Coordinates of C-alpha atoms in Angstrom, one line a residue:
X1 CA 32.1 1.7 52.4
X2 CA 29.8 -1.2 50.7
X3 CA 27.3 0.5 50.0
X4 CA 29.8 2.8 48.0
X5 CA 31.3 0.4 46.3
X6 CA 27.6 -0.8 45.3
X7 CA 26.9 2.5 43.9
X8 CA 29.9 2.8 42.1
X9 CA 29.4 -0.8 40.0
X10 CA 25.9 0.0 39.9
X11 CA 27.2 3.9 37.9
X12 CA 29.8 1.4 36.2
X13 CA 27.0 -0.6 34.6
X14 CA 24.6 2.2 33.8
X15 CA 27.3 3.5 31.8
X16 CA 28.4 0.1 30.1
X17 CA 24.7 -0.9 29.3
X18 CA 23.8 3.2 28.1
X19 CA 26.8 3.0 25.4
X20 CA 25.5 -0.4 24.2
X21 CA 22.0 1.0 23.4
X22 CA 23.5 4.5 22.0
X23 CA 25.5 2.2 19.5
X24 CA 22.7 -0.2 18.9
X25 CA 20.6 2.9 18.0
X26 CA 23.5 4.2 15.7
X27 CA 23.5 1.1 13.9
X28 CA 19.9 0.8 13.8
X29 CA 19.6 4.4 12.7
X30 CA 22.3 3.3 9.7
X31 CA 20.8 0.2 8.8
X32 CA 17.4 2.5 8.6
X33 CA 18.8 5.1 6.5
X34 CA 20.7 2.1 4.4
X35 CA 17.4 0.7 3.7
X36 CA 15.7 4.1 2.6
X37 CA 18.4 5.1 0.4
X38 CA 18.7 1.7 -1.5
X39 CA 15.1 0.3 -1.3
X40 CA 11.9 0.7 -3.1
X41 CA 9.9 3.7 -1.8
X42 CA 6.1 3.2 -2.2
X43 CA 4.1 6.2 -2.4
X44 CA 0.6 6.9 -3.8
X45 CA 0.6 9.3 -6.9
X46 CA -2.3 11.5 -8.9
X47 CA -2.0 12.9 -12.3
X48 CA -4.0 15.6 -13.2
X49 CA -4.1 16.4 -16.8
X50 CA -5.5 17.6 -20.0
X51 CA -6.0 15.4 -23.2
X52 CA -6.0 16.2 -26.9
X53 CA -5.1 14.0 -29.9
X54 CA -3.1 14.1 -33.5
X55 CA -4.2 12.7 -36.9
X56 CA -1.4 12.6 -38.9
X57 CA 1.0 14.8 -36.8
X58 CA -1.6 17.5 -36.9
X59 CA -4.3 18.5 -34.7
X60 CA -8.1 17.6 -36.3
X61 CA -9.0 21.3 -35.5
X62 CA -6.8 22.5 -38.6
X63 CA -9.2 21.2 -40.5
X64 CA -12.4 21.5 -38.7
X65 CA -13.5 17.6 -38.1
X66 CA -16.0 16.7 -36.0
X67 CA -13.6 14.8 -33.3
X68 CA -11.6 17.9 -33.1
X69 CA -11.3 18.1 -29.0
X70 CA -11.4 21.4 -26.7
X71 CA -8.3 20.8 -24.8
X72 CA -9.3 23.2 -21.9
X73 CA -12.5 20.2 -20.1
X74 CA -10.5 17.4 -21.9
X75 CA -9.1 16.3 -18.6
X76 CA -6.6 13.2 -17.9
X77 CA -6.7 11.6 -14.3
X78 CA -4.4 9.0 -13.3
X79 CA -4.6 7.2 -9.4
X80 CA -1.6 5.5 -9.1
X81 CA 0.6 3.3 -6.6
X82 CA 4.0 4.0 -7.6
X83 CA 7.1 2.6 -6.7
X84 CA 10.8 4.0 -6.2
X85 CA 13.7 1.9 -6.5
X86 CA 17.0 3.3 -6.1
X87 CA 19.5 1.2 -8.8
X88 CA 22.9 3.4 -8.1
X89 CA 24.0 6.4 -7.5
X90 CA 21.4 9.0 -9.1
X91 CA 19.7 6.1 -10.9
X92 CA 16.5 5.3 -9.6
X93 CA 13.6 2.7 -11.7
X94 CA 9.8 4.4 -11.1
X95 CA 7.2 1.6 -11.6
X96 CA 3.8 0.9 -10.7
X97 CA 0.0 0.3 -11.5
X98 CA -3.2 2.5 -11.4
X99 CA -6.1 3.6 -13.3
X100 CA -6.6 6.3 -15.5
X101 CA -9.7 8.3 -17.1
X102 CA -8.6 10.0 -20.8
X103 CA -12.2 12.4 -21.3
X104 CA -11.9 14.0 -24.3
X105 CA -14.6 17.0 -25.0
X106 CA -15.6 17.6 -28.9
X107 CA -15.4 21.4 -29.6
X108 CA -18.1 21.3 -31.5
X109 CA -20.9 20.5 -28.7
X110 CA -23.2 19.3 -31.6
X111 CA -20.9 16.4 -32.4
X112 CA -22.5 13.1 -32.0
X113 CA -20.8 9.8 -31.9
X114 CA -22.1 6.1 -32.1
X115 CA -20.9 2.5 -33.0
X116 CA -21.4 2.0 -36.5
X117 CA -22.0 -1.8 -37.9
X118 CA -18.5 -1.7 -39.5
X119 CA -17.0 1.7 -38.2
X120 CA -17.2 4.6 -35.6
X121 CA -19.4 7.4 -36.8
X122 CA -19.4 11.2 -36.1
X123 CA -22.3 13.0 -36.6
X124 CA -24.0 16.9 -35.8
X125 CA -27.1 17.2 -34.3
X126 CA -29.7 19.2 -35.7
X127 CA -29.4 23.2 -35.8
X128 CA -32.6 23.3 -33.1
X129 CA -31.0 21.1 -30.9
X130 CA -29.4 23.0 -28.1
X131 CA -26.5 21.0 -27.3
X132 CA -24.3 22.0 -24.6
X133 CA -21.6 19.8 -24.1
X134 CA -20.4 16.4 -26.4
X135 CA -17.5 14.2 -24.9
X136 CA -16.1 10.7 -24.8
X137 CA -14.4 8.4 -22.4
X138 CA -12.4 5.8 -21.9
X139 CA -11.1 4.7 -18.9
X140 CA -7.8 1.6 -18.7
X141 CA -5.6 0.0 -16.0
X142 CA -2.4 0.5 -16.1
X143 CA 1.6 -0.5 -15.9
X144 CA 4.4 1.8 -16.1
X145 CA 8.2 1.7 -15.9
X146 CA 9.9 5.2 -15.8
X147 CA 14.1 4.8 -15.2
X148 CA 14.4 8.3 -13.9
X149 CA 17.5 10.4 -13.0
X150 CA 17.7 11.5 -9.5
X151 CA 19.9 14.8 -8.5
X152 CA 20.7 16.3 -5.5
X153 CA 18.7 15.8 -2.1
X154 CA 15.3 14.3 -3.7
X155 CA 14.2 11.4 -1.5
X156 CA 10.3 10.9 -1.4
X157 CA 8.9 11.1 2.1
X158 CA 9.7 13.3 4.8
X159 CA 7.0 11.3 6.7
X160 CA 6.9 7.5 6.2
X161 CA 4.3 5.8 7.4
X162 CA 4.6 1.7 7.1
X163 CA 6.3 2.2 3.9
X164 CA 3.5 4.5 2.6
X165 CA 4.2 8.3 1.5
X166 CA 1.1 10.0 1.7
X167 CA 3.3 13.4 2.3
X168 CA 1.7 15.3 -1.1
X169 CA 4.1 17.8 -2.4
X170 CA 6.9 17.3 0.0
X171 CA 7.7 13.8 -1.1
X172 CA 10.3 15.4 -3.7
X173 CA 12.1 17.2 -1.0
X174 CA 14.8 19.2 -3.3
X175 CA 16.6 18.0 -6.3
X176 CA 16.0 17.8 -10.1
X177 CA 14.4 14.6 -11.4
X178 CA 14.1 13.7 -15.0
X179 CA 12.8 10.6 -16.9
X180 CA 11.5 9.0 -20.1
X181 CA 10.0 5.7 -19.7
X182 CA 6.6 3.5 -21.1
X183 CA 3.4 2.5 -19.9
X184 CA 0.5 -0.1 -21.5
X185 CA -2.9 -0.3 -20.0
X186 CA -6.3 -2.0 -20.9
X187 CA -9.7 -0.7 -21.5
X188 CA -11.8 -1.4 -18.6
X189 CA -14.7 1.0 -19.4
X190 CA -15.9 3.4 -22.3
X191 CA -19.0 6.0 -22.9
X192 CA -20.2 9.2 -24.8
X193 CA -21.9 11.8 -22.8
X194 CA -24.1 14.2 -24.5
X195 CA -26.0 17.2 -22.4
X196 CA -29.1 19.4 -23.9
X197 CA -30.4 22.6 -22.4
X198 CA -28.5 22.0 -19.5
X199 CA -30.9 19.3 -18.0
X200 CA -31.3 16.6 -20.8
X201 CA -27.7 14.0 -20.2
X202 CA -27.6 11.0 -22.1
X203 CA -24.6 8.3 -21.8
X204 CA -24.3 5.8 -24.3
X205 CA -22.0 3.2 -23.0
X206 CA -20.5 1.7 -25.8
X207 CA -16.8 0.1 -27.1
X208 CA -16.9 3.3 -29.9
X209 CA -14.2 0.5 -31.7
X210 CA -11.3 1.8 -29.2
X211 CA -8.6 -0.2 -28.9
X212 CA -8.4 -2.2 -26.2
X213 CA -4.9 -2.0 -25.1
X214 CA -3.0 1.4 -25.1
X215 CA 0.8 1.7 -24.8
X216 CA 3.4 4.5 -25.1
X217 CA 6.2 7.0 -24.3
X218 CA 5.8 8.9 -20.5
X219 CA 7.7 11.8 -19.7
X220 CA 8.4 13.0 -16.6
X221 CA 10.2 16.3 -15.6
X222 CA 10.3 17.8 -11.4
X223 CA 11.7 20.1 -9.5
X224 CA 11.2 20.1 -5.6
X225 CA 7.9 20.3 -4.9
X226 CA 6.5 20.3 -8.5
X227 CA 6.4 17.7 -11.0
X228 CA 5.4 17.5 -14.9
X229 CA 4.8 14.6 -16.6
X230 CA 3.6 14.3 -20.2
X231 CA 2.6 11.0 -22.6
X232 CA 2.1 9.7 -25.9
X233 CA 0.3 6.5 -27.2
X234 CA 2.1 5.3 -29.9
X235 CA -0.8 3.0 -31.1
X236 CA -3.9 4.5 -32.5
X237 CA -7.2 5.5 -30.4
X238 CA -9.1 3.5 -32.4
X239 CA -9.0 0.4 -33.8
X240 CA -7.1 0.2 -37.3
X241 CA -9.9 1.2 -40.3
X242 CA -13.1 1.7 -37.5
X243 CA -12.4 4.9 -36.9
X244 CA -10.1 8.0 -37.4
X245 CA -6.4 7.5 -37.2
X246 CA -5.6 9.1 -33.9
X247 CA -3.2 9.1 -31.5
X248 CA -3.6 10.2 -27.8
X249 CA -1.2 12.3 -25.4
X250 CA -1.7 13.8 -22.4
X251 CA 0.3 16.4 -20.2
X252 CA -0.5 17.8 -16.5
X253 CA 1.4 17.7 -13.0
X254 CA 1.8 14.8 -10.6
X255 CA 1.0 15.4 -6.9

């Protein structure tokens, strides 16, 4: 008879102390998802790209400059560690810092390019020269700040891991995003890069009178598992009477 009685307060407690874990893991569970739908996500982001630039509102290839650029090996690569804050309701701020590369390839592989003693200069190499390929780049840290518009089922990160998201495409899992923010970086790094018969490559690492700060509109556009984003510098690539007045933009995906 005692030790039934033991057996039943013993059942009694198991019982008591199983429903107050169950309801600490429901709260914990709701605090958990609490925190992921109202706090700042932080995942890592690359932007893959192609570059090209307008003088005027026009692309230089209308009128066959030497800085006219071949879009297709122009390519824009941003590493970035971005953030997600969620402000309310669909409203969600995406901000962070990285670095970028803008590499901009001259269509005309002969086009030669070199810091003047008052101004950028663009030249063409001789006819016997067998150039191959002419380009220039410039390389910047950067900030942005991107209030984006958040729709449906789109949290980043099916897999968090210590508040990371390395989950690549699946980290916009359904939903349509869309957002129009700004960005401003500074010029860490710049050089030409000219190659001859396939074997001769020469760098010239030079400032080329760029700017050193570059700031502007970004765009960004997704969709599930794809993103867009596009952006503009709204100052000029180089600085004002050096060199031709150009502005920069850039378009690719986001993975």
């Amino acid at each position: 008879m005692k030790r039934s009685k033991l057996l039943m307060v013993a059942v009694l407690l198991f019982t008591v102390m199983s429903s107050a874990i169950a309801q600490d893991d429901d709260t914990t569970i709701k605090e958990k998802k609490r925190k992921y739908n109202y706090g700042t996500r932080h995942n890592f982001q690359v932007d893959l790209g192609i570059n090209n630039w307008l003088e005027d509102e026009k692309f230089p290839n209308d009128n066959n400059e030497l800085y006219a650029v071949r879009p297709w090996g122009s390519w824009y690569v941003g590493l970035n560690a971005n953030n997600d804050t969620h402000i309310a309701g669909p409203l969600h701020i995406e901000w962070g810092f990285g670095v970028s590369w803008y590499n901009f390839k001259f269509e005309n592989e002969a086009t030669r390019i070199e810091e003047g003693p008052d101004a950028v200069i663009f030249t063409e190499a001789p006819a016997d020269v067998d150039s191959k390929k002419s380009k220039l780049t410039a390389s910047y840290v950067n900030a942005s700040f991107v209030p984006m518009i958040k729709l449906g089922s789109s949290h980043r990160g099916h897999r968090h891991r210590r508040g990371w998201d390395w989950d690549g495409f699946g980290r916009h899992a359904g939903g349509l995003r869309f957002g129009v923010g700004g960005y401003a970086g500074y010029k860490i790094a710049s050089h030409a890069k000219t190659v001859i018969d396939d074997r001769n490559k020469d760098r010239d690492h030079d400032g080329f009178y760029l700017n050193n700060v570059r700031y502007g509109v970004r765009v960004q556009v997704g969709f599930r598992g794809m993103d867009l984003f596009a952006t503009y510098d709204l100052n000029e690539m180089f600085v004002e009477d050096k060199g031709p007045k150009l502005n920069a933009f850039s378009f690719g995906i986001t993975i």
